[in-house]
Coordinates of C-alpha atoms and ligand atoms in Angstrom, one line a residue:
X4 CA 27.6 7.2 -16.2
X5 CA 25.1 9.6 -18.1
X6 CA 21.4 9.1 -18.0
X7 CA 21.3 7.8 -21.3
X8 CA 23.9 5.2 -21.1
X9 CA 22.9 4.3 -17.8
X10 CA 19.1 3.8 -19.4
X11 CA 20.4 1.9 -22.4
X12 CA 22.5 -0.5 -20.1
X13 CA 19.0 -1.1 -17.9
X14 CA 17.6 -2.2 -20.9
X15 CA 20.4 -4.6 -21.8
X16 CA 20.8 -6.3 -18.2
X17 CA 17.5 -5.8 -16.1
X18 CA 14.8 -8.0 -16.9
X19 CA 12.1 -5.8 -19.2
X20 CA 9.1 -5.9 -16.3
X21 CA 8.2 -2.4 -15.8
X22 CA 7.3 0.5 -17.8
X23 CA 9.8 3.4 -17.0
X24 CA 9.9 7.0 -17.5
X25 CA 13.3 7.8 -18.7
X26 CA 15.0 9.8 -15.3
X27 CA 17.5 7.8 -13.7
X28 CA 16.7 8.7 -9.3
X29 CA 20.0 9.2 -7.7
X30 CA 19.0 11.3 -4.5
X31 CA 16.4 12.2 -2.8
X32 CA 15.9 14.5 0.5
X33 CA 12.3 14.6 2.2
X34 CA 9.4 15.9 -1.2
X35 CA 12.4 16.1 -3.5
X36 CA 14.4 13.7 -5.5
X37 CA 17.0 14.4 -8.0
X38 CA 18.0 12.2 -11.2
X39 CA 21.6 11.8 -13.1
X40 CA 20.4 14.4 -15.1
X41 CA 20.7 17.3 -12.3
X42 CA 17.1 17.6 -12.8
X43 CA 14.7 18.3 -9.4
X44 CA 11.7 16.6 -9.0
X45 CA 8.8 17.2 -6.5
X46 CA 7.4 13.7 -5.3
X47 CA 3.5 12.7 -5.1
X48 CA 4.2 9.3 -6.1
X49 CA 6.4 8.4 -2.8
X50 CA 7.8 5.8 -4.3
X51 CA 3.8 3.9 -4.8
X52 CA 3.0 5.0 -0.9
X53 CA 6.3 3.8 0.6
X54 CA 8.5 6.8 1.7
X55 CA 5.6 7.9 4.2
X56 CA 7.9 10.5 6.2
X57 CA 9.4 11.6 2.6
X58 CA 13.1 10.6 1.1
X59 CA 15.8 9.7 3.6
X60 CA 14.3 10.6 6.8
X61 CA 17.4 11.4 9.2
X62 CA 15.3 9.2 12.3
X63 CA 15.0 6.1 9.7
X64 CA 18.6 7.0 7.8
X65 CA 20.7 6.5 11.5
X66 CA 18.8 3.7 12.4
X67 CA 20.0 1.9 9.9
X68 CA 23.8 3.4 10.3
X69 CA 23.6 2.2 14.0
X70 CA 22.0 -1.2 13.1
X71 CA 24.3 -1.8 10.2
X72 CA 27.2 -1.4 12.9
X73 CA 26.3 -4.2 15.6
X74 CA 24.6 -7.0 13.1
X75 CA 22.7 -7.4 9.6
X76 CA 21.5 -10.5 9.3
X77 CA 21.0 -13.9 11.6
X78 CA 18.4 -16.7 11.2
X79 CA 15.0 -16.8 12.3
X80 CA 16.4 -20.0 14.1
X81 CA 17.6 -17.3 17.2
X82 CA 15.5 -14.4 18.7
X83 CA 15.9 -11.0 16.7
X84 CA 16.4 -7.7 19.5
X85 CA 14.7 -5.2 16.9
X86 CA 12.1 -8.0 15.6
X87 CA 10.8 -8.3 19.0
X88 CA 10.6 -4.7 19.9
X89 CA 8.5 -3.9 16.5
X90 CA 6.4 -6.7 16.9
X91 CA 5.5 -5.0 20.7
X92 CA 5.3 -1.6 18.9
X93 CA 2.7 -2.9 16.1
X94 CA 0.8 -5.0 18.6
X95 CA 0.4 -2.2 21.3
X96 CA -1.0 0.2 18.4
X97 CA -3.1 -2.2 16.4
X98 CA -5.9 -4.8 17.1
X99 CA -3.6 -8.1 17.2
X100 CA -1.7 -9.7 19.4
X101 CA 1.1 -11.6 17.0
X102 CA 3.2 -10.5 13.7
X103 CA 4.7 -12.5 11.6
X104 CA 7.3 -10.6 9.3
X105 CA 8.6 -11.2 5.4
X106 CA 9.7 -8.9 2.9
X107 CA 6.8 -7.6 0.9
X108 CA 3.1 -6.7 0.4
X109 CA 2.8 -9.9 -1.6
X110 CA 4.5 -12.3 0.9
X111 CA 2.1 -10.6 3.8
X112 CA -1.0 -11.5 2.0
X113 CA 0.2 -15.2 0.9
X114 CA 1.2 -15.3 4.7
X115 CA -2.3 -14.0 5.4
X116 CA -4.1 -16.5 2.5
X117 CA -2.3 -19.6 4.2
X118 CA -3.4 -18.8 8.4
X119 CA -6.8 -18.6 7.5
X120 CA -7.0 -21.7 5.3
X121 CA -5.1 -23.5 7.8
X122 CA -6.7 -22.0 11.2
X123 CA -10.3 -22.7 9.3
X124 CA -9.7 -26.4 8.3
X125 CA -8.4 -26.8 11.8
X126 CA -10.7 -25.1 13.8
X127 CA -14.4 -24.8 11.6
X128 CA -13.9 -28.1 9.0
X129 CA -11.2 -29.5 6.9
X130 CA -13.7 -28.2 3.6
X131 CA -12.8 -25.0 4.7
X132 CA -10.4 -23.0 2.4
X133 CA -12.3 -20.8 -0.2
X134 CA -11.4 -16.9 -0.2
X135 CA -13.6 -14.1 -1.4
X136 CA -12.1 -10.9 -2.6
X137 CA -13.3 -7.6 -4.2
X138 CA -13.3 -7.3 -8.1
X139 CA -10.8 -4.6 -9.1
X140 CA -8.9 -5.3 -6.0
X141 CA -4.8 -5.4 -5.7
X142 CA -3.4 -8.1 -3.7
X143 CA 0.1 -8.9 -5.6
X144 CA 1.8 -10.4 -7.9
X145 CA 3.0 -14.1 -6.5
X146 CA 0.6 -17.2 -7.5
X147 CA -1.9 -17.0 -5.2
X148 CA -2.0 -13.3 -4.5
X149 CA -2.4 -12.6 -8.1
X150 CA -5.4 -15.0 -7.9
X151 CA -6.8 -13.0 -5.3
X152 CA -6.8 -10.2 -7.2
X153 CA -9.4 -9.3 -8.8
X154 CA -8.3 -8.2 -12.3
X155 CA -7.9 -10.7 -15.4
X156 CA -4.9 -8.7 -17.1
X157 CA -2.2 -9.5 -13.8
X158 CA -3.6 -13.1 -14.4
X159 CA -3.6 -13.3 -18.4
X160 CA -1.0 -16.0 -19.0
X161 CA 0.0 -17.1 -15.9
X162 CA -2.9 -20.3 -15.3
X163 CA -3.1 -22.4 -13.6
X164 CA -4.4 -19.8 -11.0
X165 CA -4.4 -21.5 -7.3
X166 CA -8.0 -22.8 -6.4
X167 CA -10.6 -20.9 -4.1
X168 CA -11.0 -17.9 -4.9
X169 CA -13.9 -15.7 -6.2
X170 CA -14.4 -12.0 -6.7
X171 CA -17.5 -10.4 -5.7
X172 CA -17.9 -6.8 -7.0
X173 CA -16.6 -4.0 -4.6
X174 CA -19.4 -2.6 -2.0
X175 CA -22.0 -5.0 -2.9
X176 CA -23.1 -7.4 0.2
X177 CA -25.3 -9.3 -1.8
X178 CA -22.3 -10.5 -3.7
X179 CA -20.4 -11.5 -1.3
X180 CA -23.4 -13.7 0.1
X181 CA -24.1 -15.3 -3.2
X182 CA -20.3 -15.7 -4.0
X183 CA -20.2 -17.7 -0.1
X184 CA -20.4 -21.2 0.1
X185 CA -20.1 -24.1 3.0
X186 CA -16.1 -24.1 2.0
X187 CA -15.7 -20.1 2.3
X188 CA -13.1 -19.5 4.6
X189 CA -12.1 -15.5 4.2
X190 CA -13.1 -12.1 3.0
X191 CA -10.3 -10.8 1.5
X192 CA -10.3 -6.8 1.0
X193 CA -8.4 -3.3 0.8
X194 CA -10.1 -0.9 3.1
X195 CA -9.7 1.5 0.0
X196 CA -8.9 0.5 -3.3
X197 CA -5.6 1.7 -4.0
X198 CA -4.7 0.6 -7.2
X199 CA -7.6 -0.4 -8.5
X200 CA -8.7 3.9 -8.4
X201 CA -8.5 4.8 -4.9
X202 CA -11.9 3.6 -4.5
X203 CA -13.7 4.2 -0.9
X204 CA -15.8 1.9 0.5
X205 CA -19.3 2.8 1.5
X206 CA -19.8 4.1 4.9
X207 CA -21.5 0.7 6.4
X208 CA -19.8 -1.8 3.7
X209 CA -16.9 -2.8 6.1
X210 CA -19.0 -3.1 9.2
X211 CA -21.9 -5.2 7.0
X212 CA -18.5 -7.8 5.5
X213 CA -17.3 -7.7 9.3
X214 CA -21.2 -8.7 10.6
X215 CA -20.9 -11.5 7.4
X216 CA -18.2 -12.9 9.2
X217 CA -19.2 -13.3 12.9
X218 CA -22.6 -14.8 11.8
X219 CA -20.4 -17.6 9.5
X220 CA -17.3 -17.8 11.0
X221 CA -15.4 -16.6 8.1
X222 CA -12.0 -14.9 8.9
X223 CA -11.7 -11.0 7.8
X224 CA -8.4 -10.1 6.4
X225 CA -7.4 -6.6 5.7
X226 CA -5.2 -5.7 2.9
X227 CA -3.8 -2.8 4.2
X228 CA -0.4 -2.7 2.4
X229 CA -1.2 0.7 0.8
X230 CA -3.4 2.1 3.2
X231 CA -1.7 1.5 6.3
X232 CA 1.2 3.1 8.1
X233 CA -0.8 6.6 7.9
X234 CA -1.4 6.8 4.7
X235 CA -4.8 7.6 5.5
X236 CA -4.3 10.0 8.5
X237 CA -4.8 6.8 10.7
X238 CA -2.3 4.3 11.6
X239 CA -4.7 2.3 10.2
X240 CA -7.2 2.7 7.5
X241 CA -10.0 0.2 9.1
X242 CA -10.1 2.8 11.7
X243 CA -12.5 5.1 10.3
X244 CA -14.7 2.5 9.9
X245 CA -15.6 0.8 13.5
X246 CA -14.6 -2.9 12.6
X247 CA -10.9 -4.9 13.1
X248 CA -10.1 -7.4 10.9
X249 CA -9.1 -11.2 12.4
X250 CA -5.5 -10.8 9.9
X251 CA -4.4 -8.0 8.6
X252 CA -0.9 -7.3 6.0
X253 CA 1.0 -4.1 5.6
X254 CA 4.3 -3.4 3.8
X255 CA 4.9 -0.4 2.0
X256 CA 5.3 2.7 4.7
X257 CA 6.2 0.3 7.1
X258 CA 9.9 0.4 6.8
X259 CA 9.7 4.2 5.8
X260 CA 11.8 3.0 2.3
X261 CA 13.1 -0.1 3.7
X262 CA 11.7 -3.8 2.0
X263 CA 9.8 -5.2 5.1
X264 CA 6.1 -6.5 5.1
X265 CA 4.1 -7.7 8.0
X266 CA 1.2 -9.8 8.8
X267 CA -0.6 -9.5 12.0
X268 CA -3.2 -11.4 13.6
X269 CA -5.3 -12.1 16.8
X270 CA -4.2 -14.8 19.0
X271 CA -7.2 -17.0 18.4
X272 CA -6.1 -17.0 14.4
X273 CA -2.4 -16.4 14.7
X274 CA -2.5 -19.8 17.2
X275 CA -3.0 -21.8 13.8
X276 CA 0.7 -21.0 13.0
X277 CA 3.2 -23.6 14.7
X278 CA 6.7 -23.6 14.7
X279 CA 8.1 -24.6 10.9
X280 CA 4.5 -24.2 9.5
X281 CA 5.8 -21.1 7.6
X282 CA 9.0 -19.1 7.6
X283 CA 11.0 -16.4 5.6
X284 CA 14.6 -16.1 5.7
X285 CA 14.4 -12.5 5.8
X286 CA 11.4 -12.2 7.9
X287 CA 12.2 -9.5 10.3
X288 CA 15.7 -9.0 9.5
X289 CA 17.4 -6.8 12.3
X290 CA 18.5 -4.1 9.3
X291 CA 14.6 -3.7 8.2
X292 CA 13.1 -4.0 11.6
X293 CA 15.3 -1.5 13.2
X294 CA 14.4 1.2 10.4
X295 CA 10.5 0.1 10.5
X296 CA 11.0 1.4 14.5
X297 CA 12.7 4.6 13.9
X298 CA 9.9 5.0 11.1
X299 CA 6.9 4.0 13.4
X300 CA 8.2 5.7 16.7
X301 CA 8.8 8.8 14.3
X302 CA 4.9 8.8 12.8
X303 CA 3.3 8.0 16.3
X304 CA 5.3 9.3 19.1
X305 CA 6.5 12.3 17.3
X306 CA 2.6 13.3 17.4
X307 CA 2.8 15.9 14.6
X308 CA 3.1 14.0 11.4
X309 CA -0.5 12.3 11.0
X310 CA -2.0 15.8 12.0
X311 CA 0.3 17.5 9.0
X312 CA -1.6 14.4 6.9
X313 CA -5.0 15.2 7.8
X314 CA -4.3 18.9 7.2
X315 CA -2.9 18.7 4.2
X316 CA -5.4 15.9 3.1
X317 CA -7.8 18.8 3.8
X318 CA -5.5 21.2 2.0
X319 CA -5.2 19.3 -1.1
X320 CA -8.9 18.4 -1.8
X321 CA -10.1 21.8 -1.3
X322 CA -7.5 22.9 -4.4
X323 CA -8.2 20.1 -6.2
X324 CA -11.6 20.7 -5.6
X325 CA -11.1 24.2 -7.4
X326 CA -9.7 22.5 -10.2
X327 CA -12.5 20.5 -11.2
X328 CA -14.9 23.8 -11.0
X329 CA -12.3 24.7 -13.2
X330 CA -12.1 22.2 -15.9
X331 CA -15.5 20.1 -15.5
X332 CA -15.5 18.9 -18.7
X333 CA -12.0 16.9 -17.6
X334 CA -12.4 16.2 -14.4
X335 CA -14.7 13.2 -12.8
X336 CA -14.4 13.4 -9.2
X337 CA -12.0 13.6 -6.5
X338 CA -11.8 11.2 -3.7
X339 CA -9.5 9.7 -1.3
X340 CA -8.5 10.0 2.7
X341 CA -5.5 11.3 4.1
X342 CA -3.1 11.4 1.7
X343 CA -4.3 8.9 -0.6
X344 CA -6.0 10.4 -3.1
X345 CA -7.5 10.2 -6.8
X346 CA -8.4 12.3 -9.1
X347 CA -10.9 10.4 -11.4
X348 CA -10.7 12.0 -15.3
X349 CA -12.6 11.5 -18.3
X350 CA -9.8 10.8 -20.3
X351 CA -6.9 8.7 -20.0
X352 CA -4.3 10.7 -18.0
X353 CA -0.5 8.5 -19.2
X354 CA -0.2 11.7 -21.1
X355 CA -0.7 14.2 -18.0
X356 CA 2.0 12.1 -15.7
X357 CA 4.4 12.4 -18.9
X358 CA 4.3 16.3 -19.1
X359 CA 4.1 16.5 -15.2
X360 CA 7.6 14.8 -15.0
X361 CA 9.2 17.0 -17.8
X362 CA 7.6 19.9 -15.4
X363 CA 9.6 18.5 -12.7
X364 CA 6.8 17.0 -10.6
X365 CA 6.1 13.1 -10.3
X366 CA 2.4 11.6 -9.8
X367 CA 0.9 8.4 -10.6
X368 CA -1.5 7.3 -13.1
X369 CA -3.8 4.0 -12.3
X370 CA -6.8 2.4 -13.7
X371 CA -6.1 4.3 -16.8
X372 CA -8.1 7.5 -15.5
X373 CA -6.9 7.8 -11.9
X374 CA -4.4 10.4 -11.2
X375 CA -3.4 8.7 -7.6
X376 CA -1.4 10.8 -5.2
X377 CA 0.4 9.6 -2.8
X378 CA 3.2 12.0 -1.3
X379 CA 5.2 11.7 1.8
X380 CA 2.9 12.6 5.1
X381 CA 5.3 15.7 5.6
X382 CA 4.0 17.2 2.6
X383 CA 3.7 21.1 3.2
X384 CA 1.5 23.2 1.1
X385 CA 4.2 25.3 -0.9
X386 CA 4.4 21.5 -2.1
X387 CA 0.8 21.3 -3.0
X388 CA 0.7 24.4 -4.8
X389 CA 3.5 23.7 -6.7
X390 CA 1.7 20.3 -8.1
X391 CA -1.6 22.5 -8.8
X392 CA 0.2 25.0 -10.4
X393 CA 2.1 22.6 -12.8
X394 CA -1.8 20.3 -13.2
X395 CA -3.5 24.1 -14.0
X396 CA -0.7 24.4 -17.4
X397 CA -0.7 21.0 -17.9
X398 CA -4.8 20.6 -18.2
X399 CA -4.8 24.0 -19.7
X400 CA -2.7 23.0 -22.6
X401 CA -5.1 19.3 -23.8
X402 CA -6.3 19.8 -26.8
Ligands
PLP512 C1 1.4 -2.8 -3.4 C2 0.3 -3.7 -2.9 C3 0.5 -5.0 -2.7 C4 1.8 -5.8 -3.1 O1 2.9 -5.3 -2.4 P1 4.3 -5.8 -3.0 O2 5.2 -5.3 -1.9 O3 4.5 -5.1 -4.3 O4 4.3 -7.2 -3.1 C5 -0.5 -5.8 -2.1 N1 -1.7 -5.2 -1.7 C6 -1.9 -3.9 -1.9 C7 -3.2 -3.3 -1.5 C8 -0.9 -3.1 -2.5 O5 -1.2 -1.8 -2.7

């Protein structure tokens, strides 16, 4: 079926929930993907910070041949070989000690949302079960995660919104200690704001929010859907910043294209969770866990892709960085770690992503003036100097 038929037949039978550029994606092979219209496109989107070792990694694509042979799916109700060997993985390179798997970013962080009300009304008092998050932030789009978010337009329409939660403004402590009251259980953040601009946090706020904690006996939970899996040239974004969290959720690289999220937790908090106090039916599905392995034993053990990251990260600022001396009146700043980045404008950039993919290159516009990058970790520079070559026209030609 052409492209167009193909895009007029979306439109009759898929639910209209997402604005699409109109490229159908049939194929893709490590920075490249190719749609029905034999067009090439070079990838900084990575599908929104998922494909972390680029488009059908050969590690990640047999795993999933092999596990597809000997067994798909079985209930929760029996153990799960490839569950219990990624939970070992994750727990021997993070801060916690127990994982508890679903299907998504969103289902990590209502996963999250529910431990530490229930730990904290067990453990601290039953009042216990208010959540602060950041204003801005980007914690999904079921009920409660939408809540926690900290931007009225996901929430516009949808109230009710769940009860307990507030937003304090990004990097401000003296928010979040007049947002706290005797019923706070959480702090709720993203190491970096991904969607809300790829916003950094300042260099002490984590430690400060973690220091807010121990002194109250509040729980910190990491978001880390977008930044984790090396995204930011560490496994783990909370890394560069000298604090753990008590939970912390990840989905997006961590099944290197596969739909698996995880939430992870000490033992202290994670002891809060019981048998049938919560459950997914998917929840670390042999299929997904065996190509979250192959994906995490091929970013960690294989040793080379987080230092390609980091170089590139370095790489990609430094000729970014030349293209804001080049066009100051346009661009804002540029900020990011690893290889998530953003390139704040003064104007809004829909228009530059739009004349990006007609130059065969894919990028990601958020918070209206945030070009947001997000390629595969095995980016290589011909890569990056493609996409600058293709911003230089592009910026050259605004009016
Ligand atoms: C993408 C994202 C989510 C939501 O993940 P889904 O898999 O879309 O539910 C949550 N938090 C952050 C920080 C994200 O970037």
């Amino acid at each position: 079926m052409g492209t167009k038929k193909l895009i007029d037949e979306s439109s009759l039978y898929v639910m209209n929930t997402y604005k699409r550029f109109p490229i159908v994606l049939r194929k893709g092979r490590g920075m490249k993907v190719w749609g029905t219209d034999g067009r090439e496109y070079i990838d900084f989107v990575g599908g929104i910070a998922v494909n972390i070792l680029g488009h059908c990694h050969p590690k990640v694509v047999v795993a999933i041949q092999k596990q597809a042979q000997r067994l798909l799916h079985v209930s929760n109700f029996y153990y799960i070989e490839p569950q219990i060997k990624l939970a070992k993985l994750l727990v021997r390179h993070t801060f916690a000690d127990k994982v508890f798997f679903c299907n998504s970013g969103a289902e990590a962080n209502e996963a999250a949302i529910k431990l530490a009300r229930k730990y904290s009304k067990e453990n601290i008092s039953p009042e216990r079960f208010e959540i602060i998050t950041a204003k801005d932030s980007f914690h999904g789009r079921t009920l409660a995660t939408l809540t926690a978010t900290g931007q009225e337009r996901f929430q516009r329409g949808f109230e009710p919104l769940v009860p307990g939660f507030t937003h304090a403004p990004f990097n401000d402590i003296d928010a979040i200690g007049k947002a706290m009251t005797k019923n706070t259980c959480a702090i709720m953040l993203e190491p970096i704001q991904g969607e809300g601009g790829v916003k950094l946090p300042d260099p002490n706020y984590l430690k400060e929010v973690r220091k807010i904690c121990n002194e109250n006996n509040l729980l910190l939970i990491l978001d880390e859907v977008q930044t984790g899996m090396g995204r930011t040239g560490r496994f783990f974004a909370h890394e560069y910043f000298g604090i753990t969290p008590d939970i912390m959720t990840i989905a997006k690289g961590l099944g290197g294209g596969v739909p698996i999220g995880a939430m992870l937790a000490t033992d202290k908090v994670a002891s809060a969770f019981q048998p049938t106090t919560h459950a997914a039916t998917f929840g670390g599905n042999p299929l997904v866990c065996a190509a979250a392995i192959a994906t995490i034993e091929t970013l960690l053990e294989d040793g080379f892709i987080l230092d390609q990251c980091n170089r590139m990260s370095v790489y990609m600022k430094e000729r970014l960085e030349n293209l804001k001396l080049k066009f100051p009146a346009l661009i804002v700043e540029i900020r990011g770690l690893g290889l998530l980045l953003g390139m704040e404008l003064t104007i809004e950039c829909e228009a530059i992503v739009k004349t990006c993919l007609e130059m065969g290159v894919l990028i990601n516009c958020t918070a209206e003036k945030v070009l947001r990058f997000m390629p595969p970790l095995i980016v290589q520079k011909k890569d990056i100097d493609h996409l600058i070559n293709i911003l230089e026209k592009v910026f050259e030609r605004l009016p």
